[in-house]
Short mmCIF file of C-alpha atoms in Angstrom, two decimals:
data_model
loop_
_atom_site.label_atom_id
_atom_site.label_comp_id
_atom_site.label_asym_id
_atom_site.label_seq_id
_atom_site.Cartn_x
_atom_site.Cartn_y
_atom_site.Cartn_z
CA UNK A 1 0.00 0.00 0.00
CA UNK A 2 1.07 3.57 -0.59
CA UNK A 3 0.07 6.82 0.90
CA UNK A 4 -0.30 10.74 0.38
CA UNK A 5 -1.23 13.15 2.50
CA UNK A 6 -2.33 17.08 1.12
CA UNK A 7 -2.90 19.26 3.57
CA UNK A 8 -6.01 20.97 2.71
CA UNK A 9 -6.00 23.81 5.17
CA UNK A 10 -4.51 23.60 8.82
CA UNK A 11 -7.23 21.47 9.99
CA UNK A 12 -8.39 19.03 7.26
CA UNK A 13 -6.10 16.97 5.10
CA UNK A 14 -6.80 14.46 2.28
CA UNK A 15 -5.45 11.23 1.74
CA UNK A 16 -4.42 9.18 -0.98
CA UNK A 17 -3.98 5.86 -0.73
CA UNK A 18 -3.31 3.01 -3.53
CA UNK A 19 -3.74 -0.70 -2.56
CA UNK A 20 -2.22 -3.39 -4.89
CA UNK A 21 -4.66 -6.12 -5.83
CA UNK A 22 -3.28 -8.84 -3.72
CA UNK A 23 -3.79 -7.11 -0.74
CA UNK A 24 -7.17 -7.27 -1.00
CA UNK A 25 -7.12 -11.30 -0.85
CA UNK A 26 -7.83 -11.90 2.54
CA UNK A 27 -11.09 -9.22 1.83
CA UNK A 28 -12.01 -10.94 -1.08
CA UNK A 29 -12.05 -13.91 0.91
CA UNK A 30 -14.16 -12.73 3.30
CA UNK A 31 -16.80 -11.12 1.23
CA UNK A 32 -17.15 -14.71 -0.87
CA UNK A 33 -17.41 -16.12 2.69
CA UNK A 34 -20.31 -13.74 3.45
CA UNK A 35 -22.28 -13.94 0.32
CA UNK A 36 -22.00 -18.08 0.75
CA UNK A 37 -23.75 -17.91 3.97
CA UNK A 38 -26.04 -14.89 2.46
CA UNK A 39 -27.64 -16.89 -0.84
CA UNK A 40 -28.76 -20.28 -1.92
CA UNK A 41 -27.80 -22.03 -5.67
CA UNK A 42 -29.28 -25.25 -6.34
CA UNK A 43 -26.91 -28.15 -6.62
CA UNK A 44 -24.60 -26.91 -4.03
CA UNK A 45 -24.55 -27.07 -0.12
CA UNK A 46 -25.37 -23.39 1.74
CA UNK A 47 -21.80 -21.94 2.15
CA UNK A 48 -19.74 -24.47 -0.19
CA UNK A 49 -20.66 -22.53 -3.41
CA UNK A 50 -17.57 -22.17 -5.60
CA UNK A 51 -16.35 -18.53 -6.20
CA UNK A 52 -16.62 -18.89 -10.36
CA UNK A 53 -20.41 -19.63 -9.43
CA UNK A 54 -20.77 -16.94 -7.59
CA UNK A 55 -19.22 -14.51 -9.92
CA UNK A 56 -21.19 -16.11 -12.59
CA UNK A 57 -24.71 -15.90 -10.80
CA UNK A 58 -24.48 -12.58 -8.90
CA UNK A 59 -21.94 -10.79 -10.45
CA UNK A 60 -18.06 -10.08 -10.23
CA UNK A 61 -19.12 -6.77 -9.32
CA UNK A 62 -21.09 -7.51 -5.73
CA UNK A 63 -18.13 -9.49 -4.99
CA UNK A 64 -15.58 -6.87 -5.42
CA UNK A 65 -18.02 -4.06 -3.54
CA UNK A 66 -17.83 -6.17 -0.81
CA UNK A 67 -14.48 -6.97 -0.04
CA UNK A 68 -14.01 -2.84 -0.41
CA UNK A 69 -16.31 -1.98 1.56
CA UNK A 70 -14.76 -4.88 4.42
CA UNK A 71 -11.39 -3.33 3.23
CA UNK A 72 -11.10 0.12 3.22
CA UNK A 73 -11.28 1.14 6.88
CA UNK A 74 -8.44 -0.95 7.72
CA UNK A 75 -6.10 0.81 4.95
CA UNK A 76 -7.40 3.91 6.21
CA UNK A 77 -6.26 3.40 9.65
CA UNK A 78 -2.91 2.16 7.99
CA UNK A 79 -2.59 5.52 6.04
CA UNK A 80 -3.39 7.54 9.02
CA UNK A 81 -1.13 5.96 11.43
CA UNK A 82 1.92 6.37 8.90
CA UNK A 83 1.06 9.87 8.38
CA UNK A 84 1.16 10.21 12.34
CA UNK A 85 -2.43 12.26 12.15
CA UNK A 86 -4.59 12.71 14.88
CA UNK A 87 -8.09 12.15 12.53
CA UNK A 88 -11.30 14.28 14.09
CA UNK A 89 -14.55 12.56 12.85
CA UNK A 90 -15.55 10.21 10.33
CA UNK A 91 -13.82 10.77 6.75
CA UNK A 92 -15.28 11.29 3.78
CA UNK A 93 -14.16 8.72 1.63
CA UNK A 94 -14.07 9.13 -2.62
CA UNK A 95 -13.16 5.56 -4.52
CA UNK A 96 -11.37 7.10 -7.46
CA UNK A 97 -9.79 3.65 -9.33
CA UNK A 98 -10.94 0.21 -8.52
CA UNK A 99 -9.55 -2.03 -11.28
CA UNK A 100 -10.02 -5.94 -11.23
CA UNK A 101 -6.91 -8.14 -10.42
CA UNK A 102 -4.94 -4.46 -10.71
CA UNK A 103 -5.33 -1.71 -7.99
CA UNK A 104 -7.92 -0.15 -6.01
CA UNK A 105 -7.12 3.59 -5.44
CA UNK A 106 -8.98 5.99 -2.82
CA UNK A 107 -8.96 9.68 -1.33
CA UNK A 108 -10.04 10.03 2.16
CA UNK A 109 -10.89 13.70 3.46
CA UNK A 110 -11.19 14.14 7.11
CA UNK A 111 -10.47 16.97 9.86
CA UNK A 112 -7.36 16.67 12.01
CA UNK A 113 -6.32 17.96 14.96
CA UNK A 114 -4.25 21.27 14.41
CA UNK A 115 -0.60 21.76 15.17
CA UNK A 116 -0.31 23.69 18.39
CA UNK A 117 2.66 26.17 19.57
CA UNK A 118 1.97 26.55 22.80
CA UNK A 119 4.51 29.73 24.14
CA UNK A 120 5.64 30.48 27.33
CA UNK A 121 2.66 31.55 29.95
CA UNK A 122 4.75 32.22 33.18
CA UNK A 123 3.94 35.90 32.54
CA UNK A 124 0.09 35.76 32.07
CA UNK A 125 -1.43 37.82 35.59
CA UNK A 126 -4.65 37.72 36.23
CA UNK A 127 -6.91 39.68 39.36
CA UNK A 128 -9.17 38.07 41.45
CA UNK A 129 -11.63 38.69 44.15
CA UNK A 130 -9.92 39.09 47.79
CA UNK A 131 -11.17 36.81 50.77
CA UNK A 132 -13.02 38.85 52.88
CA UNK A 133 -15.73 37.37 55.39
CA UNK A 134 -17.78 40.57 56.94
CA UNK A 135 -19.75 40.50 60.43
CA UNK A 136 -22.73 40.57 58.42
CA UNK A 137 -21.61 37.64 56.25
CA UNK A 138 -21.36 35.53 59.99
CA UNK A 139 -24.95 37.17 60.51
CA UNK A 140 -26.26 36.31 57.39
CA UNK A 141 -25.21 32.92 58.09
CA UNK A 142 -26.41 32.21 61.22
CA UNK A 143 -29.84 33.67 60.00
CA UNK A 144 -30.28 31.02 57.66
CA UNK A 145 -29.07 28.22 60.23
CA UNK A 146 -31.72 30.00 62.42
CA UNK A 147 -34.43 30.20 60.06
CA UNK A 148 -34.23 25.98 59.56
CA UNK A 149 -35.19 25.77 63.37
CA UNK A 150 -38.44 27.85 63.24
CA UNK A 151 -41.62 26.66 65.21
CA UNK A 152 -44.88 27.25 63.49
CA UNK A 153 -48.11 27.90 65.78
CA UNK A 154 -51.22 27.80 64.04
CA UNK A 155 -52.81 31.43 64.92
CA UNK A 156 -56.47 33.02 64.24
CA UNK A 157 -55.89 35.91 61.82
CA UNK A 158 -55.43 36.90 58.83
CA UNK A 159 -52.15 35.53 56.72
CA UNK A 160 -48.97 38.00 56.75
CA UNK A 161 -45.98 38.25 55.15
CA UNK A 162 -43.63 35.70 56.75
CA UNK A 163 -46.49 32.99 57.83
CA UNK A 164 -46.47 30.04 56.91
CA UNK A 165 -50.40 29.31 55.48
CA UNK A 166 -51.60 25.73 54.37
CA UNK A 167 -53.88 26.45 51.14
CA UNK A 168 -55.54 24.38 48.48
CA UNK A 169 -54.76 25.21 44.78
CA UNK A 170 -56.86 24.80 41.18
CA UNK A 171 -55.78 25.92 38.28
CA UNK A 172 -57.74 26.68 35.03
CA UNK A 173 -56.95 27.30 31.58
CA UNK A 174 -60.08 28.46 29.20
CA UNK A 175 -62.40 27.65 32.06
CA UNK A 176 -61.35 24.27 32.35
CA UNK A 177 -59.87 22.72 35.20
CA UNK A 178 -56.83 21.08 34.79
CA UNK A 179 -55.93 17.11 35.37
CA UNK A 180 -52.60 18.10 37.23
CA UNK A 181 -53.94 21.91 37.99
CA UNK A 182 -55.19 20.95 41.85
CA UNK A 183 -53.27 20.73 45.14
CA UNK A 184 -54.34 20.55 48.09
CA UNK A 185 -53.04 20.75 51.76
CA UNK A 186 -49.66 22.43 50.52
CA UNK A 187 -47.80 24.09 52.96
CA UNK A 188 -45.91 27.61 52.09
CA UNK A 189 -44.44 30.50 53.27
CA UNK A 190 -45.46 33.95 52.24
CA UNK A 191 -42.79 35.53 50.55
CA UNK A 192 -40.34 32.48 49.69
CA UNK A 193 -41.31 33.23 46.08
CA UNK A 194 -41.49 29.38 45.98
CA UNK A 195 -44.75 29.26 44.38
CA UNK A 196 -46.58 30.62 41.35
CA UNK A 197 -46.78 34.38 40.46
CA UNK A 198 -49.21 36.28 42.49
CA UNK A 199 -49.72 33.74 45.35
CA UNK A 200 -48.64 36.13 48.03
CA UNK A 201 -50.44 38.98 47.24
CA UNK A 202 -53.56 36.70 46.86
CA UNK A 203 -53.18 35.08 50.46
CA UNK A 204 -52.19 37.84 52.23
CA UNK A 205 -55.01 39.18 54.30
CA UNK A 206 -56.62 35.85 53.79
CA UNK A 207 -57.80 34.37 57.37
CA UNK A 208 -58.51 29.99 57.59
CA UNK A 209 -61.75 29.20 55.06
CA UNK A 210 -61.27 31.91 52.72
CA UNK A 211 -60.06 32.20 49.21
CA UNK A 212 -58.81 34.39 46.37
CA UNK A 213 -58.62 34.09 42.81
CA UNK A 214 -55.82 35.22 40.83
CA UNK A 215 -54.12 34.97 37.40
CA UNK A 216 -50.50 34.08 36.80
CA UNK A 217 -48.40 32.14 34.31
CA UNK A 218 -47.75 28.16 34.97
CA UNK A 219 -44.09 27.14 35.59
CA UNK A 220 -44.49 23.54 34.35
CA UNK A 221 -47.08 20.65 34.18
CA UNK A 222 -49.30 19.81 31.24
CA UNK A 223 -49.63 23.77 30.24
CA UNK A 224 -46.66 25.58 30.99
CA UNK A 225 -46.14 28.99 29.81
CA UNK A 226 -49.88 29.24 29.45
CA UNK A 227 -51.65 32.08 31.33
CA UNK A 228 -54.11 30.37 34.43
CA UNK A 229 -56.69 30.93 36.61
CA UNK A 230 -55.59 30.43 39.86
CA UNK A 231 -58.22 29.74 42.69
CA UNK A 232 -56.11 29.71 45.96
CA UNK A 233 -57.97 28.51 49.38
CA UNK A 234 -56.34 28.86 52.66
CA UNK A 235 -56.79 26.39 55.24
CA UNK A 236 -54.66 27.16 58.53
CA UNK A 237 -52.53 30.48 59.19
CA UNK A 238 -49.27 30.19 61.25
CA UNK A 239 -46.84 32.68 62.45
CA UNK A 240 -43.21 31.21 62.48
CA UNK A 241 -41.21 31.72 65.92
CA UNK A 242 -37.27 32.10 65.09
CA UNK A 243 -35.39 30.25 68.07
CA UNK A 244 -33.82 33.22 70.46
CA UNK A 245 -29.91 33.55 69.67
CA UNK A 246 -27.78 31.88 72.47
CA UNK A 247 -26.22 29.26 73.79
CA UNK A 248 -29.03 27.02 74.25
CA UNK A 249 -29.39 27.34 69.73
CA UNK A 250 -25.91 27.01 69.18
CA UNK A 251 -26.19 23.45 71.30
CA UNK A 252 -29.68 22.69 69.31
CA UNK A 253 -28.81 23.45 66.05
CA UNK A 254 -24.83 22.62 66.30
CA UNK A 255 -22.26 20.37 67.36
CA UNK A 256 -20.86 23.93 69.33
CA UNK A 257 -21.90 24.49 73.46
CA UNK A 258 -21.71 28.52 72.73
CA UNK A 259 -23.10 30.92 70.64
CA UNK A 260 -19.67 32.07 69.77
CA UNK A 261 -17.79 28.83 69.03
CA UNK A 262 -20.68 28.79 65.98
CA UNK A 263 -20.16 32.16 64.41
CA UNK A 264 -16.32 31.21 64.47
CA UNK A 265 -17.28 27.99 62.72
CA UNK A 266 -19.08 29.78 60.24
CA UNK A 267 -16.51 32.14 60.01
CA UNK A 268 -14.44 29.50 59.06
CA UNK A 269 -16.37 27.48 56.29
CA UNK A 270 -16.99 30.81 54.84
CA UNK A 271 -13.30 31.63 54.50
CA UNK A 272 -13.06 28.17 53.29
CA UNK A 273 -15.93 28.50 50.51
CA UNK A 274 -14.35 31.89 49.53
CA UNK A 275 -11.44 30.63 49.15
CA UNK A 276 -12.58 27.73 46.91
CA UNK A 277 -14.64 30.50 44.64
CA UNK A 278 -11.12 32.53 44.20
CA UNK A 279 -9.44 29.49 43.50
CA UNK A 280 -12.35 28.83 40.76
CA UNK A 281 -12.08 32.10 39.54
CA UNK A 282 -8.43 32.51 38.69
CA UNK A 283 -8.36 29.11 36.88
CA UNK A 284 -11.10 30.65 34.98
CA UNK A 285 -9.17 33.77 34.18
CA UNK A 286 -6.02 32.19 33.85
CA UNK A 287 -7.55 30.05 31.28
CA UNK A 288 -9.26 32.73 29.69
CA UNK A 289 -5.61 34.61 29.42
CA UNK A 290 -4.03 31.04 27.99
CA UNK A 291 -6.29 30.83 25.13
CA UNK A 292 -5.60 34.48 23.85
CA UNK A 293 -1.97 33.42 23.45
CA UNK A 294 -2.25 31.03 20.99
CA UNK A 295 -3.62 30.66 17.84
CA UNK A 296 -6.21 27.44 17.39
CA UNK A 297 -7.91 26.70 13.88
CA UNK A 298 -10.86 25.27 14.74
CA UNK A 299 -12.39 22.58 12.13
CA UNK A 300 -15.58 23.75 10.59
CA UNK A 301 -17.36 20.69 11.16
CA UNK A 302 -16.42 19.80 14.47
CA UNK A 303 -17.56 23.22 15.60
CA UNK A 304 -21.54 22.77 13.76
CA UNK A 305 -21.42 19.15 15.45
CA UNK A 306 -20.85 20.74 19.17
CA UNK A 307 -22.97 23.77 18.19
CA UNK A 308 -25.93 21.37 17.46
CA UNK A 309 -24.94 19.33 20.56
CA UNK A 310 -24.87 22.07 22.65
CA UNK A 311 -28.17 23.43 21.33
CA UNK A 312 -29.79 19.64 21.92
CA UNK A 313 -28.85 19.76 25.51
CA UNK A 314 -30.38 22.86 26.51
CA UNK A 315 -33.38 22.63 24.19
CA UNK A 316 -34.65 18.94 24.98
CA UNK A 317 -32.57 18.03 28.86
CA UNK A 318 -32.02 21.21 30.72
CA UNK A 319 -35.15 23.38 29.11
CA UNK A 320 -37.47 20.39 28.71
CA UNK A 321 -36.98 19.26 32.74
CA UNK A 322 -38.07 22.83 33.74
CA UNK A 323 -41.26 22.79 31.49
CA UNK A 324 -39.42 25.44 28.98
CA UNK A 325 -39.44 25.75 25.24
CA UNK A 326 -36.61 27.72 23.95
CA UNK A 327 -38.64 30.89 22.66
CA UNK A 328 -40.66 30.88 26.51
CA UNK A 329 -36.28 30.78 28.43
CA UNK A 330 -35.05 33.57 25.53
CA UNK A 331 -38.07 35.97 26.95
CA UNK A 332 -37.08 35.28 30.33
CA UNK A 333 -33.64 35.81 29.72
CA UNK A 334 -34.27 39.01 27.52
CA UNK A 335 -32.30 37.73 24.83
CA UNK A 336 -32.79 37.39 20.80
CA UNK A 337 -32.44 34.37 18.88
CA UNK A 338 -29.83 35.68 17.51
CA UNK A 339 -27.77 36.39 21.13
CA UNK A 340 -28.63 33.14 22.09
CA UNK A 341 -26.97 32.01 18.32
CA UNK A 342 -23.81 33.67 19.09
CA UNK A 343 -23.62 32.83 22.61
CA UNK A 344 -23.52 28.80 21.56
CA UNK A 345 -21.14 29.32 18.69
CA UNK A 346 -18.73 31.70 21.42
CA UNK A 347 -19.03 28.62 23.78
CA UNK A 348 -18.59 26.15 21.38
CA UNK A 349 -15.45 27.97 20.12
CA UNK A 350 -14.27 28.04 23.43
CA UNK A 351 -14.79 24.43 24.47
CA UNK A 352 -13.15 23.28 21.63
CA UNK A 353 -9.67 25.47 21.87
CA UNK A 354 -9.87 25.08 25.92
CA UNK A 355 -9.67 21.26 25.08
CA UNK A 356 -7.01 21.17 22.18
CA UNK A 357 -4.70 23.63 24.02
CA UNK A 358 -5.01 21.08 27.43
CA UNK A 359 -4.53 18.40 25.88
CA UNK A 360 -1.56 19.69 23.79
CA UNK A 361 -0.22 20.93 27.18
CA UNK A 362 -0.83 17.42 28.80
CA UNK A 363 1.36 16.05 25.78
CA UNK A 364 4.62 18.70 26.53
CA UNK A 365 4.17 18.50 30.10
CA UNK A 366 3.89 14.56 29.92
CA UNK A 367 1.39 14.34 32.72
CA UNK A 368 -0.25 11.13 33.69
CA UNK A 369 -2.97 10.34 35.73
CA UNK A 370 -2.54 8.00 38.37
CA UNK A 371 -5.49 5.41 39.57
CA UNK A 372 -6.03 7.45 43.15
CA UNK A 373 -6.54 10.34 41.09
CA UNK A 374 -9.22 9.02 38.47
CA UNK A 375 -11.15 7.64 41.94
CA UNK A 376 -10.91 10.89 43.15
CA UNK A 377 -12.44 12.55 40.23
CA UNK A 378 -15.21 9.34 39.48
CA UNK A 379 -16.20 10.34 43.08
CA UNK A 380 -16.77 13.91 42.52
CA UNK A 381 -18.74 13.39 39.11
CA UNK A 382 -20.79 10.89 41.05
CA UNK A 383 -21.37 13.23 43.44
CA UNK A 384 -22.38 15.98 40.98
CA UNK A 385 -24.63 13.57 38.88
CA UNK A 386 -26.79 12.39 42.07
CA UNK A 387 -25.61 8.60 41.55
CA UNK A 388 -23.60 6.43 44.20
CA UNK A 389 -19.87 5.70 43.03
CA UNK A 390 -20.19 2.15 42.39
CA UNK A 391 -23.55 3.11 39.92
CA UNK A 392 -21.43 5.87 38.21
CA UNK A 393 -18.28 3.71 37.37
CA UNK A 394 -20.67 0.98 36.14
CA UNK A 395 -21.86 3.04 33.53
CA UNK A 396 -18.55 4.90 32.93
CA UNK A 397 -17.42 1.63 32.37
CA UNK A 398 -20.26 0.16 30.53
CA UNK A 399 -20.32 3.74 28.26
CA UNK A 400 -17.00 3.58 27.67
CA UNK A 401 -15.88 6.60 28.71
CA UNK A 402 -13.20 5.73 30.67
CA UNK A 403 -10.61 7.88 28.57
CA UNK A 404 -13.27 10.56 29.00
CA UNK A 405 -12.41 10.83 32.71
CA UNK A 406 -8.83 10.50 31.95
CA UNK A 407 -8.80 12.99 29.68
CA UNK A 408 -10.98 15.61 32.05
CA UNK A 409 -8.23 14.92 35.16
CA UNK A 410 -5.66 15.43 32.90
CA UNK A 411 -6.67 18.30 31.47
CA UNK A 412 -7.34 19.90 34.91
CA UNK A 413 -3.83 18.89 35.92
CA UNK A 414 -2.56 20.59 32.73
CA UNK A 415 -4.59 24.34 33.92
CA UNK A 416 -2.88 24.23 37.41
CA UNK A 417 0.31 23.91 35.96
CA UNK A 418 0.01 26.77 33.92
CA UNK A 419 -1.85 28.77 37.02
CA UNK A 420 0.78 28.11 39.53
CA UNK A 421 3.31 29.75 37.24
CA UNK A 422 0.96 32.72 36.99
CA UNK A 423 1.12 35.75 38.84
CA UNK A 424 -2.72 35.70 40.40
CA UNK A 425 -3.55 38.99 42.80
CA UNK A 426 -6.10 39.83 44.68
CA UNK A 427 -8.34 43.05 44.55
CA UNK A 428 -6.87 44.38 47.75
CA UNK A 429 -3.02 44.04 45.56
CA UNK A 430 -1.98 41.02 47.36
CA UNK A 431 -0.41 38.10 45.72
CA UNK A 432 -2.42 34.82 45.92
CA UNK A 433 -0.63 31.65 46.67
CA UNK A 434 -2.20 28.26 47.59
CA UNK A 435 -0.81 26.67 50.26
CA UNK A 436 -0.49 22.91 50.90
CA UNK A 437 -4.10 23.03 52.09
CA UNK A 438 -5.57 24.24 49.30
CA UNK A 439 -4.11 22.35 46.53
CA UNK A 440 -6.72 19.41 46.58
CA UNK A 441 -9.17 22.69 46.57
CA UNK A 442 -7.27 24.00 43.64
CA UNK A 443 -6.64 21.02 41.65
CA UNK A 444 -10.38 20.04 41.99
CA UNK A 445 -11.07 24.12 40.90
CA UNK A 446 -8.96 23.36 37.68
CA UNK A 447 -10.63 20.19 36.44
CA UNK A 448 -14.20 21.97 36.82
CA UNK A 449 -13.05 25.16 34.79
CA UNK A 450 -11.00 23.01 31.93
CA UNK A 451 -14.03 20.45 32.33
CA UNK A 452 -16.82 23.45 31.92
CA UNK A 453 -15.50 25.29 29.01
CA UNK A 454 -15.22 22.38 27.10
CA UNK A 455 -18.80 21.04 28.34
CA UNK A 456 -20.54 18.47 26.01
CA UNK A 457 -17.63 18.31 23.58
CA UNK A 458 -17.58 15.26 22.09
CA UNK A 459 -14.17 12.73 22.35
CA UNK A 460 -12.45 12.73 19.23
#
C-alpha cells in the first residue's frame, strides 16, 4: 500500500492511498465467505458454493463491492497511522480507481487535529476577588441556620408576610380545570417566592376558610407557559417563631456548646468556601488569558457538530426538565435568537480550543494520571450527577468513557500547571498563593473550569 497526505488547510487533510490487488485477498475472501452464507444455488450445499459460481450468478461486481467496503477502513487506519495524524470525525471517503486483479485507489478527506505552539505563559497575571468574610456575612449565616429551626403555631388571623399558610390550589386554563392543575393541603411561606406568580399577594389578608382568585403564568405541568386561573384557598394560618440567639441554639442546632464557638465555625467554612470561589475564579481567568496566546484553527465541522450538541442539551434536557421551550427561556432571559446564536457558537469555540490547548499541554508537560486520582475525580462526578460511586463507574465503564475521565483529570492537571506559574492577585493588591491546604481545593477548581469550558464536547 502507498500513501499521500495534502494538507487541505490547517485542519483538514486528504489522503491518498493506492492498494495493490493482492492485498485485497484476505477481503475478497471474506466477502465470498459472506455472500455463501447470504444466498442459496441449487446443486450446491449453503456456504460451499464455488467462487466462479458466484461470480457467474451474482456478479463479479457484488463481490468486489464487498471486499471494499470490508477493506477500506483498515487501509485507512494504515494511512493515518503512517502519516502520524490525529483524525477528528468520520472521513469522507471518494473511490477514485478500482480495477479488477490491478489496484484499487482511494482519497479520504477528514479533519485533524491542528498543530499547536503553545509559548511560554509564566507571565500571564490575572486579578481576582480578595477573601473577605464581613460581620454581616457571619450574621447572614447564622440567620439562615436559624431560620431551619423555626416553630410554626397555628394562629387566628389573617395571613402576613412571613407565615407560613396551608392552602388548596386549582388551576384553570379556558375555564377548564386542569388534570394536574389541583393541590391541596400544601404548605408555604409567604414571601419564599417558591410558588406561582401572584400567590402572596392573593393570600395575604386571607384568614382559615377563605379564598382568592388570581391569574399568573404556569411554571411547568401539562400547560406551561400558558396564562391560568388560579383559585387559591387557605386552610390554617401560622406565624413562624425564630429560636432566640444563644447558647441554648448554638447546642440545638450545632455540634458547638456557645453561641460564639458557631459564628467562628461559620466564620471558618466561609473563609473556606471563599477561598474555593477565588481558586475557581483565577483558573477561569487564567484560562481565559491562555487561550488568547495562541492561535487554534478550529475545524468547521467539528464546531456545527458541538454547536448542534450544545443546542440539543439545553433545548430537549435542561429546558425540557423545567417545562421550557426555547422561545418561553429567551423571553425570560431578555435575549434574541440571535444572542442566544452567538452565545452557543462563542461557547462552542471556546470548548473546543480550551480542550485542544489542554490536551496539547498534557502532551509537553507529559502528565499522567494516576489510579487514586481518576477515583478521586469518578467520586466527585458521582457526586455531581446524584448517583452512588459504584452506579457511576458501572456506567462509565459500561459507556465507555473511561478515557473521558482520563482525559478531564488530565486536562485539569494541565490548567494548574500553567496557574501556579501565573502571577494571580487579589483586589486588595496582594499576591495569591495556595498553600499545601488548598491544593486538593485548587486542583479540583482546575478540572471543573477546563471540564466546563469544554462542556458536552464530544471525544475525538
Amino acid at each position: 500500500m502507498k500513501s499521500a497526505v495534502e494538507t487541505l488547510n490547517p485542519t483538514r487533510v486528504r489522503l491518498t492511498v493506492e492498494v495493490p490487488f493482492e492485498e485485497l485477498k484476505d477481503s475478497l475472501d471474506a466477502a465470498y465467505k459472506k455472500i455463501n452464507q447470504q444466498v442459496t444455488v441449487k446443486g450446491f450445499r449453503k456456504g460451499k458454493i464455488p467462487a466462479r459460481v458466484i461470480d457467474q450468478r451474482f456478479g463479479r461486481g457484488a463481490v468486489l463491492e464487498e471486499a471494499v467496503n470490508d477493506a477500506l477502513p483498515k487501509f485507512y487506519t494504515e494511512a493515518v497511522n503512517e502519516a502520524e495524524l490525529n483524525p477528528l470525525g468520520q472521513p469522507e471517503v471518494d473511490i477514485k480507481e478500482l480495477k479488477d486483479n490491478d489496484v484499487l485507489s482511494f482519497t479520504a478527506e477528514v479533519d485533524v487535529r491542528p498543530a499547536i505552539e503553545i509559548p511560554d505563559y509564566s507571565g500571564i497575571e490575572v486579578e481576582v476577588d480578595a477573601v473577605e468574610v464581613t460581620d454581616e456575612d457571619i450574621e447572614k449565616s447564622v440567620e439562615q441556620l436559624r431560620d431551619r429551626f423555626a416553630s410554626t403555631t397555628p394562629v387566628e388571623r389573617a395571613a402576613e408576610d412571613g407565615d407560613v399558610v396551608t392552602i388548596d390550589l386549582e388551576a384553570k386554563v379556558d375555564g377548564e380545570v386542569l388534570e394536574d392543575g389541583v393541590a391541596q393541603g400544601v404548605s408555604y411561606t409567604i414571601g419564599s417566592g417558591e410558588l406561582l406568580d401572584g400567590v402572596d399577594d392573593a393570600v395575604k389578608g386571607l384568614s382559615a376558610g377563605e379564598e382568592a382568585t388570581f391569574a399568573s403564568e404556569l411554571k411547568g405541568g401539562s400547560a406551561a407557559g400558558k396564562e391560568a386561573e388560579v383559585t387559591v384557598k387557605v386552610t390554617q394560618v401560622a406565624a413562624r417563631e425564630l429560636p432566640e440567639l444563644d447558647d441554648e441554639f448554638a447546642q440545638l442546632a450545632s455540634e458547638f456548646d456557645t453561641l460564639d464557638e458557631l459564628k467562628a465555625d461559620s466564620r471558618k467554612r466561609l473563609e473556606n468556601m471563599k477561598q474555593y470561589d477565588q481558586a475557581t475564579q483565577a483558573q477561569e481567568r487564567v484560562l481565559d488569558k491562555l487561550l488568547e496566546l495562541v492561535e487554534v484553527p478550529v475545524p468547521e465541522k467539528l464546531l456545527e457538530d458541538e454547536i448542534n450538541t450544545r443546542k440539543h442539551n439545553v433545548e430537549h434536557h435542561q429546558l425540557a426538565q423545567m417545562g421550557l421551550t426555547l422561545d418561553k427561556y429567551l423571553e425570560m432571559q431578555g435575549k434574541t435568537a440571535e444572542e442566544y446564536e452567538t452565545e452557543t457558537r462563542e461557547a462552542a469555540v471556546k470548548g473546543i480550543k480550551t480542550q485542544f490547548v489542554l490536551d496539547e499541554l498534557v502532551n509537553k508537560e507529559k502528565l499522567n494520571v494516576n489510579q487514586e486520582e481518576l477515583t478521586e475525580h469518578l467520586m466527585r462526578r458521582a457526586a455531581s450527577s446524584g448517583m452512588s460511586p459504584d452506579q457511576f463507574a458501572q456506567a462509565v465503564v459500561e459507556g465507555g468513557q473511561v478515557p473521558m475521565l482520563v482525559g478531564e483529570v488530565a486536562r485539569g492537571k494541565a490548567l494548574a500547571v500553567v496557574v501556579e506559574s501565573a502571577t494571580v492577585k487579589d483586589t486588595n493588591g496582594e499576591l495569591v498563593d495556595l498553600d499545601d491546604e488548598d491544593e486538593d481545593a485548587a486542583a479540583e477548581a482546575a478540572e471543573g473550569s477546563a471540564e466546563a469550558a469544554a462542556e458536552d464536547k464530544p471525544e475525538a
